[in-house]
PDB file of C-alpha atoms in Angstrom:
ATOM      1  CA  HIS W   1       0.822  -9.671  16.060  1.00 43.00           C
ATOM      2  CA  PRO W   2      -0.079  -7.157  13.290  1.00 47.00           C
ATOM      3  CA  GLU W   3      -3.702  -6.803  14.409  1.00 48.00           C
ATOM      4  CA  ASP W   4      -2.582  -5.732  17.894  1.00 50.00           C
ATOM      5  CA  PHE W   5      -2.748  -1.968  18.516  1.00 47.00           C
ATOM      6  CA  ASN W   6       0.812  -1.865  19.878  1.00 56.00           C
ATOM      7  CA  TRP W   7       2.070  -3.377  16.621  1.00 53.00           C
ATOM      8  CA  ARG W   8       0.781  -0.287  14.763  1.00 57.00           C
ATOM      9  CA  LEU W   9       3.102   1.818  16.892  1.00 63.00           C
ATOM     10  CA  ARG W  10       6.206  -0.071  15.699  1.00 67.00           C
ATOM     11  CA  ASP W  11       8.269  -0.201  12.543  1.00 69.00           C
ATOM     12  CA  THR W  12       7.351  -3.502  10.895  1.00 67.00           C
ATOM     13  CA  VAL W  13      10.919  -4.103   9.761  1.00 69.00           C
ATOM     14  CA  THR W  14      12.956  -3.185  12.850  1.00 75.00           C
ATOM     15  CA  GLY W  15      10.286  -3.692  15.527  1.00 74.00           C
ATOM     16  CA  GLN W  16      11.335  -0.366  17.058  1.00 75.00           C
ATOM     17  CA  ALA W  17       8.624   1.921  18.445  1.00 71.00           C
ATOM     18  CA  TYR W  18       7.899   4.986  16.311  1.00 67.00           C
ATOM     19  CA  GLU W  19       8.949   8.197  17.946  1.00 69.00           C
ATOM     20  CA  ALA W  20       6.005  10.532  18.392  1.00 64.00           C
ATOM     21  CA  CYS W  21       6.134  13.944  16.810  1.00 71.00           C
ATOM     22  CA  HIS W  22       7.137  16.624  19.330  1.00 75.00           C
ATOM     23  CA  CYS W  23       4.989  19.385  17.799  1.00 78.00           C
ATOM     24  CA  GLY W  24       2.494  19.346  20.677  1.00 78.00           C
ATOM     25  CA  MET W  25      -0.536  18.797  18.428  1.00 76.00           C
ATOM     26  CA  PRO W  26      -2.930  16.003  19.413  1.00 75.00           C
ATOM     27  CA  LYS W  27      -2.452  12.728  17.511  1.00 70.00           C
ATOM     28  CA  VAL W  28      -5.625  11.251  16.022  1.00 71.00           C
ATOM     29  CA  LEU W  29      -5.218   7.707  14.678  1.00 65.00           C
ATOM     30  CA  THR W  30      -8.865   6.788  14.021  1.00 66.00           C
ATOM     31  CA  GLY W  31     -12.226   8.439  13.389  1.00 66.00           C
ATOM     32  CA  SER W  32     -13.308  11.337  11.198  1.00 67.00           C
ATOM     33  CA  PHE W  33     -10.457  13.589  12.360  1.00 67.00           C
ATOM     34  CA  SER W  34      -7.815  11.021  11.473  1.00 67.00           C
ATOM     35  CA  GLU W  35      -5.660  11.696   8.447  1.00 63.00           C
ATOM     36  CA  MET W  36      -5.620   7.951   7.800  1.00 62.00           C
ATOM     37  CA  ASN W  37      -8.959   7.974   5.985  1.00 66.00           C
ATOM     38  CA  LYS W  38      -7.933  10.828   3.692  1.00 74.00           C
ATOM     39  CA  PHE W  39      -4.917   9.278   1.962  1.00 78.00           C
ATOM     40  CA  ASP W  40      -6.551   9.164  -1.471  1.00 81.00           C
ATOM     41  CA  ASP W  41      -7.477  12.852  -1.320  1.00 83.00           C
ATOM     42  CA  MET W  42      -3.962  13.702  -0.151  1.00 85.00           C
ATOM     43  CA  MET W  43      -2.325  11.668  -2.930  1.00 87.00           C
ATOM     44  CA  ALA W  44      -4.553  13.310  -5.553  1.00 87.00           C
ATOM     45  CA  THR W  45      -3.791  16.787  -4.164  1.00 89.00           C
ATOM     46  CA  LEU W  46      -0.040  16.154  -4.128  1.00 89.00           C
ATOM     47  CA  ALA W  47      -0.133  14.777  -7.665  1.00 90.00           C
ATOM     48  CA  GLU W  48      -2.080  17.802  -8.875  1.00 91.00           C
ATOM     49  CA  SER W  49       0.091  20.386  -7.144  1.00 92.00           C
ATOM     50  CA  LEU W  50       3.515  18.755  -7.664  1.00 92.00           C
ATOM     51  CA  GLY W  51       2.978  17.002 -10.995  1.00 88.00           C
ATOM     52  CA  ASP W  52       6.036  15.064 -12.153  1.00 88.00           C
ATOM     53  CA  ASP W  53       7.940  16.100  -9.017  1.00 90.00           C
ATOM     54  CA  PHE W  54       5.776  13.693  -7.019  1.00 91.00           C
ATOM     55  CA  GLY W  55       6.058   9.930  -7.221  1.00 92.00           C
ATOM     56  CA  HIS W  56       5.104   6.775  -5.383  1.00 92.00           C
ATOM     57  CA  VAL W  57       7.733   4.203  -4.457  1.00 92.00           C
ATOM     58  CA  VAL W  58       6.528   0.720  -3.560  1.00 93.00           C
ATOM     59  CA  VAL W  59       9.188  -0.874  -1.373  1.00 92.00           C
ATOM     60  CA  VAL W  60       8.790  -4.640  -1.287  1.00 92.00           C
ATOM     61  CA  ASP W  61       9.902  -6.740   1.664  1.00 90.00           C
ATOM     62  CA  GLU W  62      11.679 -10.089   1.242  1.00 89.00           C
ATOM     63  CA  GLU W  63       8.461 -12.087   1.783  1.00 90.00           C
ATOM     64  CA  PHE W  64       6.279  -9.760  -0.346  1.00 91.00           C
ATOM     65  CA  ASN W  65       4.004  -9.107   2.645  1.00 91.00           C
ATOM     66  CA  VAL W  66       3.443  -5.579   1.372  1.00 92.00           C
ATOM     67  CA  PHE W  67       1.038  -7.035  -1.197  1.00 94.00           C
ATOM     68  CA  GLY W  68      -1.131  -8.444   1.587  1.00 93.00           C
ATOM     69  CA  ARG W  69      -1.560  -5.074   3.308  1.00 92.00           C
ATOM     70  CA  ILE W  70      -4.717  -3.231   2.286  1.00 92.00           C
ATOM     71  CA  TRP W  71      -3.131   0.204   2.732  1.00 89.00           C
ATOM     72  CA  CYS W  72      -0.351  -0.683   0.301  1.00 91.00           C
ATOM     73  CA  ILE W  73      -2.780  -2.074  -2.243  1.00 94.00           C
ATOM     74  CA  ALA W  74      -4.990   1.011  -1.921  1.00 92.00           C
ATOM     75  CA  GLU W  75      -1.974   3.299  -2.437  1.00 91.00           C
ATOM     76  CA  ILE W  76      -0.983   1.418  -5.604  1.00 93.00           C
ATOM     77  CA  ALA W  77      -4.514   1.809  -6.964  1.00 92.00           C
ATOM     78  CA  GLN W  78      -4.765   5.470  -5.955  1.00 91.00           C
ATOM     79  CA  SER W  79      -1.395   6.279  -7.533  1.00 91.00           C
ATOM     80  CA  SER W  80      -2.663   4.887 -10.802  1.00 91.00           C
ATOM     81  CA  ALA W  81      -5.990   6.729 -10.536  1.00 89.00           C
ATOM     82  CA  SER W  82      -4.142  10.001  -9.829  1.00 89.00           C
ATOM     83  CA  LYS W  83      -1.624   9.298 -12.608  1.00 90.00           C
ATOM     84  CA  ILE W  84       1.244   9.376 -10.129  1.00 92.00           C
ATOM     85  CA  ARG W  85       4.543   8.016 -11.398  1.00 91.00           C
ATOM     86  CA  GLN W  86       5.264   4.704  -9.654  1.00 92.00           C
ATOM     87  CA  ARG W  87       8.439   2.788  -9.056  1.00 91.00           C
ATOM     88  CA  ILE W  88       9.019  -0.509  -7.317  1.00 92.00           C
ATOM     89  CA  VAL W  89      12.046  -1.474  -5.238  1.00 92.00           C
ATOM     90  CA  MET W  90      12.485  -5.181  -4.634  1.00 90.00           C
ATOM     91  CA  PRO W  91      15.025  -7.107  -2.598  1.00 90.00           C
ATOM     92  CA  SER W  92      16.119  -9.207  -5.590  1.00 89.00           C
ATOM     93  CA  GLN W  93      15.081 -11.002  -8.751  1.00 88.00           C
ATOM     94  CA  TYR W  94      15.254 -14.188  -6.686  1.00 91.00           C
ATOM     95  CA  ALA W  95      12.621 -12.798  -4.283  1.00 91.00           C
ATOM     96  CA  LEU W  96      10.353 -11.933  -7.217  1.00 91.00           C
ATOM     97  CA  ASP W  97      10.796 -15.388  -8.739  1.00 90.00           C
ATOM     98  CA  ALA W  98      10.013 -16.997  -5.377  1.00 91.00           C
ATOM     99  CA  HIS W  99       6.843 -14.966  -4.769  1.00 91.00           C
ATOM    100  CA  CYS W 100       5.530 -14.123  -8.238  1.00 87.00           C
ATOM    101  CA  GLY W 101       2.705 -16.666  -7.899  1.00 87.00           C
ATOM    102  CA  LEU W 102       1.518 -14.880  -4.762  1.00 87.00           C
ATOM    103  CA  LEU W 103       1.043 -11.684  -6.769  1.00 90.00           C
ATOM    104  CA  GLY W 104      -1.323 -13.395  -9.181  1.00 89.00           C
ATOM    105  CA  ASP W 105      -3.565 -14.420  -6.279  1.00 91.00           C
ATOM    106  CA  ILE W 106      -3.982 -11.044  -4.570  1.00 93.00           C
ATOM    107  CA  ASP W 107      -7.544 -10.553  -3.342  1.00 95.00           C
ATOM    108  CA  VAL W 108      -8.212  -7.174  -1.757  1.00 95.00           C
ATOM    109  CA  ALA W 109     -10.979  -8.728   0.350  1.00 94.00           C
ATOM    110  CA  LYS W 110      -8.334 -10.881   2.066  1.00 94.00           C
ATOM    111  CA  CYS W 111      -5.800  -8.097   2.636  1.00 94.00           C
ATOM    112  CA  ARG W 112      -4.946  -7.141   6.206  1.00 90.00           C
ATOM    113  CA  ALA W 113      -4.768  -3.884   8.139  1.00 85.00           C
ATOM    114  CA  ALA W 114      -3.520  -3.102  11.614  1.00 78.00           C
ATOM    115  CA  ASP W 115      -6.748  -1.246  12.317  1.00 77.00           C
ATOM    116  CA  MET W 116     -10.014  -2.840  11.223  1.00 81.00           C
ATOM    117  CA  ASN W 117     -11.612   0.618  10.894  1.00 80.00           C
ATOM    118  CA  ASP W 118      -8.985   1.509   8.276  1.00 81.00           C
ATOM    119  CA  ARG W 119      -9.704  -1.738   6.464  1.00 87.00           C
ATOM    120  CA  ALA W 120     -13.455  -1.069   6.508  1.00 88.00           C
ATOM    121  CA  CYS W 121     -12.912   2.480   5.190  1.00 85.00           C
ATOM    122  CA  ILE W 122     -10.788   1.260   2.273  1.00 89.00           C
ATOM    123  CA  MET W 123     -13.187  -1.572   1.448  1.00 93.00           C
ATOM    124  CA  ALA W 124     -16.082   0.907   1.460  1.00 91.00           C
ATOM    125  CA  LYS W 125     -14.225   3.067  -1.077  1.00 89.00           C
ATOM    126  CA  ILE W 126     -13.597   0.022  -3.280  1.00 92.00           C
ATOM    127  CA  GLY W 127     -17.260  -0.945  -3.145  1.00 91.00           C
ATOM    128  CA  PRO W 128     -18.914  -4.327  -3.576  1.00 91.00           C
ATOM    129  CA  ASN W 129     -17.186  -5.304  -6.830  1.00 93.00           C
ATOM    130  CA  THR W 130     -13.886  -6.548  -5.444  1.00 94.00           C
ATOM    131  CA  GLU W 131     -13.456  -8.841  -8.454  1.00 95.00           C
ATOM    132  CA  ALA W 132     -13.206  -5.835 -10.782  1.00 95.00           C
ATOM    133  CA  PHE W 133     -10.778  -4.151  -8.384  1.00 95.00           C
ATOM    134  CA  ASN W 134      -8.641  -7.312  -8.272  1.00 95.00           C
ATOM    135  CA  ARG W 135      -8.556  -7.512 -12.084  1.00 95.00           C
ATOM    136  CA  LYS W 136      -7.471  -3.880 -12.308  1.00 94.00           C
ATOM    137  CA  LEU W 137      -4.850  -4.527  -9.646  1.00 95.00           C
ATOM    138  CA  GLN W 138      -3.412  -7.364 -11.745  1.00 94.00           C
ATOM    139  CA  CYS W 139      -3.014  -4.919 -14.646  1.00 93.00           C
ATOM    140  CA  LEU W 140      -1.380  -2.381 -12.334  1.00 93.00           C
ATOM    141  CA  ILE W 141       1.154  -5.004 -11.297  1.00 93.00           C
ATOM    142  CA  PHE W 142       1.715  -7.105 -14.442  1.00 91.00           C
ATOM    143  CA  GLY W 143       0.496  -4.862 -17.292  1.00 89.00           C
ATOM    144  CA  LEU W 144       2.688  -3.245 -19.945  1.00 87.00           C
ATOM    145  CA  ASP W 145       2.874  -0.109 -17.785  1.00 87.00           C
ATOM    146  CA  GLY W 146       2.592  -2.028 -14.491  1.00 89.00           C
ATOM    147  CA  LEU W 147       4.888  -2.006 -11.508  1.00 91.00           C
ATOM    148  CA  LEU W 148       6.741  -5.079 -12.750  1.00 89.00           C
ATOM    149  CA  LYS W 149       7.160  -3.933 -16.359  1.00 87.00           C
ATOM    150  CA  ALA W 150      10.971  -3.932 -16.096  1.00 82.00           C
ATOM    151  CA  PHE W 151      10.973  -7.446 -14.679  1.00 80.00           C
ATOM    152  CA  VAL W 152       8.216  -9.016 -16.759  1.00 70.00           C
ATOM    153  CA  HIS W 153       8.459  -7.136 -20.058  1.00 56.00           C
ATOM    154  CA  GLY W 154      12.141  -6.162 -19.937  1.00 56.00           C
ATOM    155  CA  GLN W 155      11.478  -2.408 -20.013  1.00 51.00           C
TER     156      GLN W 155
END
């Protein structure tokens, strides 16, 4: 189950446990010392220092579950805010056709996270106006420069 702590330690596609880094440094997954709550700062720093050499690839699973994960949604929004070049990789046009309606109904307030603290941190950064965030997200996905521009607008 994705909300289970052990699930966070596994690849969501293969189910295989992640191998821990062998560097000897302590691993901090939650709290103020965790790197998890600093992703937006890190993305902005990488975009600033690497410019066009840095990009964000959104890899979509067959069921489009990625669009129900709050981390993935937050990364899409942060990439746009940091003016990071984005690209989407989808399983097929058939998969898009089958799940396109799901994309129009994305509500960040209903998105999931393996760790509820991560979810709370992201929601706090979004603020109380989730409707405005959702509208912006729709533009980031379907707009003329959105993730799906090649599929929707033929670009």
